[in-house]
Coordinates of C-alpha atoms in Angstrom, one line a residue:
Chain A
M26 CA -21.3 38.0 29.1
V27 CA -19.8 40.6 26.8
E28 CA -16.4 40.3 28.5
R29 CA -16.6 36.5 28.1
A30 CA -17.4 36.8 24.4
R31 CA -14.5 39.1 23.9
R32 CA -12.1 36.7 25.6
L33 CA -13.4 33.8 23.5
G34 CA -12.8 36.0 20.4
A35 CA -9.2 36.6 21.4
G36 CA -8.7 32.8 22.0
R37 CA -10.2 32.1 18.6
R38 CA -7.9 34.7 17.0
A39 CA -4.9 33.1 18.7
I40 CA -5.8 29.6 17.4
L41 CA -6.3 31.0 13.9
A42 CA -3.0 32.9 14.1
A43 CA -0.9 29.8 14.9
P44 CA -0.8 28.3 11.4
Y45 CA -0.2 31.8 9.9
L46 CA 2.7 32.3 12.3
W47 CA 4.0 28.9 11.3
L48 CA 3.8 29.8 7.6
V49 CA 5.4 33.2 8.1
A50 CA 8.3 31.8 10.2
F51 CA 9.0 28.6 8.2
F52 CA 7.9 29.6 4.7
L53 CA 7.7 33.3 4.0
V54 CA 10.9 34.3 5.9
P55 CA 13.1 31.6 4.3
L56 CA 11.5 32.5 0.9
A57 CA 12.4 36.1 1.5
L58 CA 16.0 35.2 2.3
V59 CA 16.2 33.1 -0.8
F60 CA 14.8 36.0 -2.8
K61 CA 17.4 38.4 -1.2
I62 CA 20.2 36.0 -2.1
S63 CA 18.9 35.8 -5.7
L64 CA 19.4 39.6 -6.0
S65 CA 22.9 39.4 -4.6
R66 CA 26.2 38.8 -6.5
S67 CA 28.4 35.8 -6.2
A68 CA 31.6 36.3 -4.3
I69 CA 34.6 34.4 -2.9
A70 CA 33.6 35.0 0.7
Q71 CA 31.8 33.4 3.6
P72 CA 28.9 33.2 2.9
P73 CA 29.7 33.2 -0.8
Y74 CA 27.8 36.3 -1.9
V75 CA 27.6 40.1 -1.4
P76 CA 26.2 42.1 0.1
T77 CA 25.6 40.7 3.6
F78 CA 24.0 42.8 6.2
D79 CA 25.1 43.5 9.8
F80 CA 22.3 45.1 11.7
G81 CA 24.9 46.9 13.9
E82 CA 25.9 49.0 11.0
G83 CA 23.0 51.3 11.1
L84 CA 20.2 52.0 8.7
S85 CA 22.0 54.1 6.2
A86 CA 24.8 51.6 5.6
I87 CA 22.2 48.9 5.1
L88 CA 20.4 51.0 2.6
D89 CA 23.7 51.7 0.7
K90 CA 24.4 48.0 0.5
A91 CA 20.8 47.3 -0.7
R92 CA 21.5 49.6 -3.7
T93 CA 23.9 47.0 -5.0
F94 CA 21.1 44.5 -5.5
G95 CA 20.8 43.5 -9.1
L96 CA 19.2 41.0 -11.5
D97 CA 22.5 39.5 -12.7
A98 CA 21.5 36.0 -11.4
Y99 CA 18.3 36.1 -13.4
R100 CA 20.1 37.3 -16.5
G101 CA 22.4 34.4 -16.1
L102 CA 19.4 32.0 -16.0
F103 CA 18.0 33.3 -19.3
A104 CA 21.5 33.5 -21.0
D105 CA 22.3 29.9 -20.4
P106 CA 20.2 27.4 -22.4
L107 CA 21.0 24.8 -19.8
Y108 CA 18.5 26.3 -17.4
F109 CA 15.7 26.5 -20.0
E110 CA 16.3 22.8 -20.9
A111 CA 16.4 21.8 -17.2
Y112 CA 13.0 23.5 -16.6
L113 CA 11.5 21.9 -19.6
T114 CA 12.9 18.4 -18.8
S115 CA 11.7 18.8 -15.2
L116 CA 8.1 19.8 -16.2
A117 CA 8.0 17.1 -18.9
L118 CA 9.3 14.2 -16.7
A119 CA 7.2 15.3 -13.7
G120 CA 4.1 15.6 -16.0
L121 CA 4.7 12.2 -17.6
A122 CA 5.3 10.6 -14.2
T123 CA 2.1 12.3 -12.8
A124 CA 0.0 11.1 -15.7
I125 CA 1.2 7.5 -15.3
A126 CA 0.8 7.7 -11.5
V127 CA -2.9 8.9 -11.8
A128 CA -3.5 6.1 -14.3
I129 CA -2.2 3.5 -11.7
A130 CA -3.6 5.2 -8.6
Y131 CA -7.2 5.6 -9.9
P132 CA -7.9 1.8 -10.1
I133 CA -6.2 1.2 -6.8
A134 CA -8.3 4.0 -5.1
L135 CA -11.5 2.7 -6.8
A136 CA -10.8 -0.8 -5.6
I137 CA -10.2 0.3 -2.0
A138 CA -13.3 2.6 -2.0
R139 CA -15.5 -0.3 -3.3
S140 CA -14.1 -2.9 -0.9
D141 CA -15.7 -4.0 2.3
K142 CA -15.9 -1.2 4.8
R143 CA -14.0 -3.1 7.4
L144 CA -11.2 -3.9 5.0
R145 CA -10.7 -0.3 3.8
P146 CA -8.4 1.0 6.7
V147 CA -6.2 -2.1 6.1
L148 CA -5.9 -1.5 2.4
I149 CA -5.2 2.2 2.9
G150 CA -2.5 1.2 5.4
L151 CA -1.0 -1.1 2.8
A152 CA -1.0 1.7 0.2
V153 CA 1.0 4.0 2.5
A154 CA 3.2 1.1 4.0
P155 CA 6.3 2.1 1.9
F156 CA 6.5 5.3 3.9
W157 CA 7.6 3.2 6.9
T158 CA 11.0 2.6 5.3
S159 CA 13.5 5.2 4.3
F160 CA 12.8 6.9 1.0
L161 CA 16.5 6.8 0.1
I162 CA 16.7 3.0 0.6
R163 CA 13.7 2.5 -1.5
V164 CA 15.2 4.5 -4.4
Y165 CA 18.5 2.6 -4.0
A166 CA 16.4 -0.6 -4.3
W167 CA 15.3 0.5 -7.7
I168 CA 18.9 0.6 -8.8
M169 CA 19.1 -3.1 -7.9
I170 CA 16.0 -3.7 -9.9
L171 CA 16.8 -1.6 -13.0
K172 CA 20.5 -2.0 -13.5
D173 CA 21.8 -4.1 -16.5
E174 CA 22.3 -7.3 -14.4
G175 CA 19.4 -6.4 -12.1
L176 CA 16.1 -8.2 -11.3
F177 CA 14.1 -6.7 -14.2
N178 CA 16.6 -7.5 -17.0
R179 CA 17.5 -10.9 -15.6
A180 CA 13.8 -11.8 -15.5
L181 CA 13.2 -10.7 -19.1
M182 CA 16.3 -12.6 -20.3
A183 CA 15.3 -15.7 -18.4
L184 CA 11.9 -15.5 -20.1
G185 CA 13.6 -15.2 -23.4
I186 CA 12.0 -11.9 -24.2
I187 CA 15.3 -10.1 -24.7
D188 CA 18.8 -11.3 -25.5
A189 CA 20.8 -8.3 -24.1
P190 CA 19.9 -6.2 -21.1
L191 CA 17.8 -3.1 -21.7
P192 CA 19.7 0.0 -20.6
I193 CA 17.1 1.5 -18.2
L194 CA 19.2 2.7 -15.3
A195 CA 20.7 6.2 -15.8
T196 CA 18.0 7.2 -18.3
N197 CA 14.9 9.4 -18.1
A198 CA 12.8 6.2 -18.0
A199 CA 14.4 5.2 -14.7
V200 CA 13.7 8.7 -13.3
T201 CA 10.1 8.4 -14.4
I202 CA 9.7 5.0 -12.9
G203 CA 11.3 6.2 -9.6
M204 CA 9.0 9.2 -9.4
V205 CA 5.8 7.2 -10.2
Y206 CA 6.8 4.7 -7.5
S207 CA 7.8 7.2 -4.8
Y208 CA 4.7 9.5 -5.2
L209 CA 2.0 6.9 -5.9
P210 CA 0.5 7.0 -2.3
F211 CA 0.2 10.8 -2.5
V212 CA -2.0 10.3 -5.6
V213 CA -4.0 7.3 -4.2
L214 CA -5.1 9.1 -1.0
P215 CA -7.0 12.1 -2.4
I216 CA -8.6 10.1 -5.2
Y217 CA -9.7 7.5 -2.6
A218 CA -11.2 10.2 -0.4
A219 CA -13.2 11.7 -3.3
L220 CA -14.5 8.2 -4.3
E221 CA -15.3 7.1 -0.8
A222 CA -17.4 10.2 -0.2
Q223 CA -19.6 9.5 -3.2
D224 CA -23.2 8.6 -2.4
E225 CA -23.9 5.0 -3.5
S226 CA -27.4 6.0 -4.5
L227 CA -26.0 8.1 -7.3
R228 CA -24.7 5.0 -9.0
E229 CA -27.9 3.2 -8.3
A230 CA -29.8 6.2 -9.9
A231 CA -27.6 6.0 -13.0
A232 CA -28.2 2.3 -13.3
D233 CA -31.9 2.8 -12.8
L234 CA -31.9 5.4 -15.6
G235 CA -30.4 2.8 -18.0
A236 CA -26.7 3.4 -17.6
A237 CA -24.6 0.2 -17.9
P238 CA -21.7 -0.1 -15.4
L239 CA -19.1 1.6 -17.8
A240 CA -21.5 4.4 -18.7
T241 CA -22.2 5.0 -14.9
F242 CA -18.4 5.2 -14.4
L243 CA -17.8 7.7 -17.2
T244 CA -20.9 9.9 -16.5
V245 CA -21.1 9.8 -12.7
T246 CA -18.2 8.3 -10.8
L247 CA -15.3 9.8 -12.8
P248 CA -16.6 13.4 -13.1
L249 CA -17.5 13.4 -9.4
S250 CA -14.0 12.3 -8.4
A251 CA -12.3 15.0 -10.6
T252 CA -11.4 17.1 -7.6
G253 CA -9.6 14.2 -6.0
V254 CA -7.7 13.5 -9.3
V255 CA -6.6 17.2 -9.5
A256 CA -5.6 17.3 -5.8
G257 CA -3.6 14.1 -6.2
A258 CA -1.9 15.2 -9.4
L259 CA -0.9 18.5 -7.9
L260 CA 0.3 16.9 -4.7
M261 CA 2.7 14.8 -6.8
F262 CA 3.6 17.2 -9.7
I263 CA 4.7 20.1 -7.5
P264 CA 7.4 18.3 -5.6
A265 CA 8.3 16.1 -8.6
V266 CA 9.3 19.1 -10.7
G267 CA 11.9 20.1 -8.1
E268 CA 12.9 16.5 -7.3
F269 CA 16.6 16.0 -6.7
V270 CA 17.3 12.6 -5.1
I271 CA 15.5 10.5 -7.8
P272 CA 17.2 12.0 -10.9
D273 CA 20.5 12.0 -9.0
L274 CA 20.4 8.3 -8.1
L275 CA 18.4 6.9 -11.1
G276 CA 19.1 9.4 -13.8
G277 CA 22.1 9.6 -16.1
S278 CA 24.6 12.4 -16.4
D279 CA 22.4 13.8 -19.2
T280 CA 19.3 13.9 -17.0
M281 CA 19.2 17.6 -16.3
M282 CA 16.3 18.2 -13.9
I283 CA 16.2 21.6 -12.3
G284 CA 16.6 20.3 -8.8
R285 CA 19.9 18.8 -9.8
V286 CA 21.1 21.9 -11.6
M287 CA 20.4 24.0 -8.5
W288 CA 22.2 21.5 -6.4
N289 CA 25.2 21.8 -8.7
D290 CA 25.1 25.6 -8.5
F291 CA 24.8 25.6 -4.8
F292 CA 27.4 23.0 -3.8
E293 CA 29.7 22.5 -6.8
N294 CA 29.9 26.1 -8.2
R295 CA 29.1 27.8 -4.9
D296 CA 27.0 30.2 -6.9
W297 CA 24.2 30.8 -4.3
P298 CA 22.6 33.7 -6.2
A299 CA 22.2 31.6 -9.4
A300 CA 20.7 28.7 -7.4
S301 CA 18.3 31.1 -5.5
A302 CA 17.2 32.7 -8.7
G303 CA 16.5 29.2 -10.1
A304 CA 14.4 28.4 -7.1
I305 CA 12.4 31.7 -7.3
V306 CA 11.7 31.1 -11.0
L307 CA 10.6 27.5 -10.3
I308 CA 8.2 28.7 -7.6
A309 CA 6.7 31.3 -10.0
L310 CA 6.3 28.7 -12.7
L311 CA 4.4 26.4 -10.4
V312 CA 2.4 28.9 -8.3
G313 CA 1.0 30.9 -11.3
P314 CA -0.8 28.0 -13.1
I315 CA -1.9 26.4 -9.8
V316 CA -3.5 29.6 -8.6
W317 CA -5.2 29.8 -12.0
I318 CA -6.5 26.2 -11.7
E319 CA -7.8 26.7 -8.2
R320 CA -9.6 30.0 -9.2
R321 CA -11.3 28.2 -12.0
R322 CA -12.4 25.4 -9.8
T323 CA -14.1 27.6 -7.3
Chain N
M25 CA -55.3 -4.1 -19.4
N26 CA -55.8 -6.4 -16.4
D27 CA -52.2 -7.7 -16.6
P28 CA -50.2 -6.6 -13.6
V29 CA -47.2 -4.3 -14.4
L30 CA -45.4 -5.8 -11.4
R31 CA -45.8 -9.1 -9.7
F32 CA -43.9 -10.5 -6.7
D33 CA -44.3 -14.3 -6.6
R34 CA -43.5 -15.7 -3.2
V35 CA -40.3 -13.6 -2.7
S36 CA -38.1 -13.9 0.4
K37 CA -34.9 -12.1 1.3
Q38 CA -32.7 -12.8 4.3
F39 CA -30.2 -10.2 5.7
G40 CA -28.0 -12.0 8.3
A41 CA -30.4 -13.2 10.9
T42 CA -33.4 -11.1 9.9
R43 CA -36.0 -12.1 7.3
A44 CA -36.4 -8.7 5.6
V45 CA -39.0 -10.1 3.2
D46 CA -40.9 -13.3 4.1
D47 CA -42.8 -15.1 1.3
V48 CA -44.5 -12.1 -0.2
S49 CA -46.8 -12.3 -3.2
L50 CA -48.2 -9.1 -4.6
E51 CA -49.5 -7.5 -7.8
V52 CA -49.5 -3.9 -8.9
R53 CA -52.0 -3.2 -11.6
A54 CA -51.5 -1.0 -14.6
G55 CA -52.1 2.7 -13.8
E56 CA -52.8 2.2 -10.1
F57 CA -51.4 4.1 -7.2
F58 CA -50.2 1.4 -4.8
A59 CA -48.7 2.1 -1.4
L60 CA -46.5 -0.2 0.7
L61 CA -47.1 1.0 4.2
G62 CA -45.3 -0.1 7.4
P63 CA -43.0 0.9 10.2
S64 CA -39.3 1.2 9.5
G65 CA -37.6 -2.2 9.2
C66 CA -40.7 -3.9 8.0
G67 CA -39.2 -4.9 4.6
K68 CA -41.1 -2.4 2.4
T69 CA -38.0 -0.8 1.0
T70 CA -36.2 -4.1 0.4
L71 CA -39.3 -5.3 -1.5
M72 CA -39.3 -2.2 -3.7
R73 CA -35.5 -2.4 -4.3
M74 CA -36.2 -6.0 -5.6
A75 CA -38.4 -4.5 -8.3
A76 CA -35.7 -2.0 -9.3
G77 CA -33.1 -4.8 -9.3
F78 CA -30.9 -3.5 -6.5
E79 CA -31.7 -6.5 -4.3
T80 CA -32.2 -10.1 -5.6
P81 CA -34.7 -12.3 -3.8
D82 CA -33.3 -15.4 -2.2
T83 CA -36.3 -17.3 -3.4
G84 CA -39.3 -16.4 -5.5
A85 CA -39.5 -14.3 -8.6
V86 CA -40.2 -10.7 -9.7
F87 CA -42.2 -10.2 -12.9
I88 CA -42.5 -6.8 -14.7
D89 CA -45.0 -6.7 -17.5
G90 CA -45.2 -10.4 -17.4
A91 CA -41.4 -10.9 -17.9
D92 CA -39.3 -12.7 -15.3
M93 CA -36.7 -10.2 -14.0
R94 CA -34.4 -12.6 -12.1
A95 CA -31.6 -12.3 -14.7
T96 CA -32.2 -8.7 -15.6
P97 CA -29.8 -6.1 -14.1
P98 CA -31.2 -2.7 -13.0
H99 CA -30.1 -0.8 -16.1
R100 CA -32.2 -3.1 -18.3
R101 CA -35.4 -3.0 -16.3
P102 CA -38.3 -1.1 -17.7
V103 CA -39.1 0.6 -14.4
N104 CA -37.7 3.8 -12.8
M105 CA -37.2 4.8 -9.3
M106 CA -37.4 8.0 -7.3
F107 CA -34.9 7.8 -4.5
Q108 CA -35.6 8.9 -0.9
S109 CA -32.5 11.1 -1.0
Y110 CA -33.4 12.0 -4.6
A111 CA -29.9 11.0 -5.7
L112 CA -29.7 14.0 -8.1
F113 CA -26.4 14.2 -10.0
P114 CA -24.7 17.2 -8.3
H115 CA -22.4 17.9 -11.3
L116 CA -25.3 18.1 -13.8
T117 CA -27.9 20.8 -14.4
V118 CA -31.6 20.2 -13.9
A119 CA -32.0 19.7 -17.6
D120 CA -29.1 17.3 -17.8
N121 CA -30.4 15.4 -14.8
I122 CA -33.8 14.9 -16.5
A123 CA -32.1 14.1 -19.9
F124 CA -29.8 11.5 -18.3
G125 CA -32.1 8.5 -18.8
L126 CA -33.1 9.6 -22.3
K127 CA -29.5 9.8 -23.4
R128 CA -28.9 6.3 -22.3
M129 CA -31.9 5.2 -24.5
G130 CA -30.1 6.4 -27.6
V131 CA -32.9 8.7 -28.8
D132 CA -32.0 11.6 -31.0
R133 CA -31.2 15.0 -29.7
A134 CA -34.4 16.8 -30.8
T135 CA -36.5 14.2 -29.0
I136 CA -34.5 14.6 -25.9
V137 CA -34.9 18.4 -25.9
T138 CA -38.7 18.1 -26.5
R139 CA -39.1 15.4 -23.8
V140 CA -37.0 17.4 -21.2
A141 CA -39.1 20.5 -21.9
E142 CA -42.3 18.5 -21.4
M143 CA -41.0 17.1 -18.1
V144 CA -39.9 20.6 -17.0
R145 CA -43.4 21.8 -17.7
I146 CA -45.1 18.9 -15.9
A147 CA -42.9 19.3 -12.8
Q148 CA -43.2 23.1 -13.0
L149 CA -39.5 23.7 -13.2
Q150 CA -39.6 26.4 -15.8
G151 CA -36.6 28.7 -15.5
M152 CA -34.6 26.2 -13.4
E153 CA -33.2 24.2 -16.3
R154 CA -29.6 25.6 -16.1
R155 CA -29.4 25.3 -12.3
K156 CA -27.4 22.7 -10.4
P157 CA -29.2 20.7 -7.6
A158 CA -27.3 22.6 -4.9
Q159 CA -29.1 25.8 -6.1
L160 CA -32.6 24.4 -5.6
S161 CA -35.0 24.3 -2.7
G162 CA -36.1 20.9 -1.2
G163 CA -39.4 21.0 -3.0
Q164 CA -37.7 21.8 -6.3
R165 CA -35.2 19.0 -5.9
Q166 CA -38.1 16.6 -5.2
R167 CA -39.7 17.7 -8.5
V168 CA -36.5 17.3 -10.5
A169 CA -36.2 13.7 -9.1
L170 CA -39.7 13.0 -10.1
A171 CA -39.2 14.5 -13.6
R172 CA -36.0 12.6 -14.1
A173 CA -37.6 9.3 -13.1
L174 CA -40.6 9.9 -15.4
A175 CA -38.7 11.1 -18.4
R176 CA -38.2 7.6 -19.9
G177 CA -41.9 7.1 -19.8
P178 CA -41.9 4.0 -17.5
K179 CA -45.2 2.0 -17.0
L180 CA -44.3 1.7 -13.4
L181 CA -42.6 4.2 -11.1
L182 CA -41.1 3.2 -7.8
L183 CA -41.1 6.0 -5.2
D184 CA -39.2 5.6 -1.9
E185 CA -40.6 7.9 0.7
P186 CA -41.3 10.5 -1.9
L187 CA -42.5 13.2 0.5
G188 CA -40.3 12.2 3.5
A189 CA -37.8 15.1 3.1
L190 CA -40.5 17.8 2.7
D191 CA -41.9 20.0 5.5
R192 CA -45.6 19.4 6.4
K193 CA -47.3 22.1 4.4
L194 CA -45.4 21.4 1.2
R195 CA -46.0 17.7 1.8
E196 CA -49.8 18.1 1.4
E197 CA -49.5 20.2 -1.8
T198 CA -47.1 17.7 -3.2
Q199 CA -49.5 14.8 -2.4
F200 CA -52.1 16.4 -4.7
E201 CA -49.4 17.1 -7.4
L202 CA -48.2 13.5 -7.3
M203 CA -51.8 12.2 -7.6
Q204 CA -52.5 14.5 -10.6
I205 CA -49.3 13.6 -12.4
Q206 CA -50.0 9.9 -11.8
K207 CA -53.5 10.0 -13.2
K208 CA -52.5 12.3 -16.1
L209 CA -49.6 10.1 -17.3
N210 CA -51.4 6.9 -16.4
V211 CA -48.3 5.5 -14.8
A212 CA -48.5 2.9 -12.1
F213 CA -47.0 4.2 -8.8
L214 CA -45.5 2.0 -6.2
V215 CA -44.9 4.2 -3.2
V216 CA -43.0 3.1 0.0
T217 CA -44.0 5.1 3.0
H218 CA -44.2 4.9 6.8
D219 CA -46.8 7.7 6.9
Q220 CA -50.3 6.3 7.1
D221 CA -52.0 9.6 6.3
E222 CA -50.0 9.8 3.1
A223 CA -50.9 6.3 2.1
L224 CA -54.6 6.7 3.0
A225 CA -54.8 10.0 1.1
M226 CA -53.0 9.0 -2.1
A227 CA -53.2 5.3 -2.7
D228 CA -55.8 3.2 -4.6
R229 CA -54.7 0.2 -2.7
I230 CA -52.4 -0.2 0.3
A231 CA -50.4 -3.2 1.5
I232 CA -49.6 -3.0 5.2
M233 CA -46.3 -4.7 6.0
R234 CA -45.0 -6.0 9.2
A235 CA -41.8 -8.0 9.9
G236 CA -41.4 -8.9 6.2
R237 CA -45.0 -10.0 5.6
I238 CA -48.1 -8.4 4.2
E239 CA -50.5 -8.1 7.1
Q240 CA -53.4 -6.7 5.1
L241 CA -54.0 -5.5 1.5
G242 CA -56.9 -3.4 0.4
A243 CA -58.4 -0.1 -0.5
P244 CA -57.8 2.7 2.1
G245 CA -61.4 2.9 3.2
E246 CA -61.6 -0.8 3.7
I247 CA -58.4 -1.0 5.7
Y248 CA -59.5 1.8 7.9
A249 CA -63.0 0.5 8.5
R250 CA -62.2 -3.2 8.6
P251 CA -58.7 -3.7 9.9
R252 CA -58.0 -7.4 10.1
T253 CA -55.4 -7.4 12.9
K254 CA -54.6 -5.4 16.0
F255 CA -51.4 -4.2 14.3
V256 CA -53.2 -2.8 11.3
A257 CA -55.9 -1.2 13.4
G258 CA -53.3 0.5 15.5
F259 CA -51.0 1.5 12.7
V260 CA -53.7 3.0 10.4
G261 CA -55.5 5.7 12.2
E262 CA -56.1 6.1 15.9
T263 CA -58.1 3.5 17.8
N264 CA -59.2 1.9 21.1
F265 CA -58.9 -1.7 22.0
F266 CA -61.3 -3.7 24.2
E267 CA -60.2 -7.2 25.0
G268 CA -61.7 -10.1 26.9
R269 CA -63.4 -13.4 27.2
V270 CA -66.5 -14.2 25.1
I271 CA -69.3 -14.9 27.5
A272 CA -72.3 -15.1 25.2
R273 CA -72.9 -15.3 21.5
D274 CA -75.6 -15.6 18.9
A275 CA -75.5 -15.5 15.1
H276 CA -75.0 -11.7 14.9
A277 CA -73.3 -10.6 18.0
I278 CA -71.0 -11.6 20.8
R279 CA -70.7 -10.3 24.4
I280 CA -67.3 -9.8 25.8
E281 CA -66.3 -9.3 29.4
T282 CA -63.7 -6.5 29.5
P283 CA -62.1 -4.8 32.5
D284 CA -64.5 -1.9 31.8
G285 CA -67.6 -3.9 31.7
V286 CA -69.4 -6.2 29.2
I287 CA -69.7 -5.0 25.7
E288 CA -71.6 -6.3 22.7
I289 CA -70.2 -6.3 19.2
A290 CA -71.6 -7.5 15.9
H291 CA -69.7 -10.3 14.2
E292 CA -69.7 -12.5 11.1
G293 CA -68.7 -16.0 11.9
F294 CA -66.3 -15.3 14.8
S295 CA -65.7 -18.5 16.7
G296 CA -63.0 -17.8 19.2
D297 CA -63.6 -17.5 22.9
H298 CA -61.3 -14.5 23.4
A299 CA -61.8 -11.4 21.4
I300 CA -60.0 -8.1 20.7
V301 CA -62.2 -5.2 19.5
S302 CA -61.1 -2.0 17.8
V303 CA -63.3 1.0 18.1
R304 CA -62.3 4.3 16.3
P305 CA -62.4 7.5 18.4
E306 CA -65.0 9.1 16.1
R307 CA -67.4 6.1 16.7
I308 CA -67.6 6.9 20.4
A309 CA -70.0 9.6 21.5
P310 CA -70.1 11.4 24.8
G311 CA -73.5 10.8 26.6
G312 CA -75.5 7.7 27.3
A313 CA -77.1 6.6 24.0
G314 CA -75.7 3.4 22.5
R315 CA -75.6 -0.3 23.2
N316 CA -72.3 -0.1 25.0
S317 CA -71.2 2.5 27.5
V318 CA -68.1 3.1 29.6
A319 CA -67.5 5.8 32.1
G320 CA -64.4 7.7 33.0
E321 CA -62.7 11.0 33.7
V322 CA -61.4 13.3 30.9
Q323 CA -57.7 13.5 31.4
D324 CA -56.8 15.9 28.6
V325 CA -58.2 17.4 25.4
I326 CA -56.2 18.1 22.3
F327 CA -57.7 20.8 20.1
R328 CA -57.5 19.9 16.4
G329 CA -59.4 22.7 14.7
D330 CA -62.5 20.9 13.4
H331 CA -62.7 18.6 16.3
S332 CA -61.0 17.7 19.6
L333 CA -59.5 14.5 20.8
A334 CA -60.0 13.7 24.4
R335 CA -58.2 11.0 26.4
V336 CA -60.4 9.5 29.0
R337 CA -59.2 7.5 32.0
L338 CA -61.5 4.5 32.4
S339 CA -62.1 2.8 35.7
S340 CA -59.8 0.0 34.6
G341 CA -57.0 2.5 34.2
A342 CA -57.0 2.2 30.4
L343 CA -57.1 5.4 28.3
L344 CA -60.0 5.8 25.9
R345 CA -59.5 8.2 22.9
V346 CA -62.7 10.0 21.9
A347 CA -63.3 12.4 19.1
A348 CA -65.8 15.1 19.9
D349 CA -66.9 18.6 18.8
A350 CA -64.4 21.2 19.8
G351 CA -65.2 22.5 23.3
A352 CA -67.7 19.7 24.1
L353 CA -65.5 18.1 26.7
A354 CA -63.7 19.7 29.6
Q355 CA -60.6 18.5 31.3
G356 CA -61.4 16.8 34.6
A357 CA -65.1 16.1 33.8
R358 CA -66.6 12.7 34.5
A359 CA -68.7 11.4 31.7
T360 CA -70.2 8.4 30.0
F361 CA -69.3 7.4 26.5
A362 CA -71.3 5.1 24.3
F363 CA -70.9 3.2 21.0
G364 CA -73.0 0.7 19.2
A365 CA -72.5 -3.0 18.4
N366 CA -71.6 -2.1 14.8
D367 CA -69.1 0.6 15.8
G368 CA -66.4 -2.0 16.8
V369 CA -64.4 -4.4 14.7
I370 CA -63.1 -7.7 15.9
V371 CA -59.4 -8.1 15.0
D372 CA -56.8 -10.8 15.3
G373 CA -54.1 -10.4 17.9

């Protein structure tokens, strides 16, 4: 019996270890590599930075090289106002888009959660249906909608609301629209899950105690779905801050989001240490507040 | 004072193919403790939810304090309900749960504070005000639910299986608490329960429901002593049935031929030629004295503290339940059991 229990314990540990191994191999190790590159110096070489390590050189050579690590790339970030502006724009646009997405997603999630039980899987399926087509194609489609002679402007002009096309494409507005559209299902799902799990008798109790439907929503339904709202907002905000494709396709040349700046550093300037330092700072900016929020929630 | 606080006037409700409530008329009087008793699925909860406004009757009307409630949504009805699951708001403290209904009334803050303190005292929740429902025991949650429902001072409180989630010992204590609070505040209680002991112990009047209809309505003693139907006799308390053809009758008694012999039972105007008789276990005595006697072998004896309940296999094969002094009956013994003509009640099938 004891032997059997010990074997089960080992099996359990192996199962628990699997996700950790995954995180170490595909998250921590790459992150460590990025961090290492951020401490390196840019160089005209292949790869385009020094030092690079060769494990055949022996430990002392590697240690010598490691002494050349420095914070030049980080100094560059703080010296150039472009980065500061790019971080600010990214946080602002992602924040605005997340707020709009929550405002749109909440009624959708509420409607699905309150619909007939048999209908709910269908409606949830419809909410995530856009995922069945390529993300890139869907963002391209927005170009067709938002450009000067696109669907949106033609419709407004046909209705006589405007005389000349509104310049939307290649502005921050287009980027915001694109992000709201792309991430909406990620916001709907956690809010729906929180609403669906709510006990109906709580709403009945509120009504029984004299709360009109709106008061019931504000005092019971909304506060009890707050965890879903926070989860959905984080799920969208985090990737949206570092978003590259949407600002690249829908934004203008002046839309400087940090993802695009890093892409430029990486592929145009071939300054890998600068791009890596940008990524490390972005992670620090996001992880800090999120850990703080999660701590406060529990 | 004699106006009913709640009146159902010929209400019916259909769910798909089932008639959950079938043409029920009922009155709950001011200040009384009324129990709706019946097995699950008999329609008692649906009937109560019609009073709260969570179900609308297909036909018929619900009156609260004389006012027709057909067009009144739940949040405007002058009744409160204690939910079976308690439905406490998990994000609010005990004090805020109790204050919830008062805040909706628009009373001033000082009144709310005083009223909450009063409810906390009545429900014996002192020191728990700042706790969340998840930090309370089952019994404490039950008391918060009661305090919250009573806080608005309703004339009628609806209680859905109020003791259902409590363990047995706590249930008995809480029964007394509920009765004390009900009398002290002079609120009419309409309790839904499937537990006959609970209904018999607490209620002033009981309505026994079966398949959407009220089978019998009366005081607990009356229902126990004079069940009108076989269902009521079997559902409320333990009993024995004797059934057979009526072979002789006079103005006061009938004689019935049962598989265990002919028995004689008193009656008042019974005219059928086939009768079912209910005889409670405590009305049957071991030994020979009594108008009717049956013989059998004691199959098993269940010790119940103050008395024992024996199951006796009669010659027909039927089981007879007999209450006796503890230790008076031994398993396997053959004995005769007797009861008088007034110890049985003729019931409808």
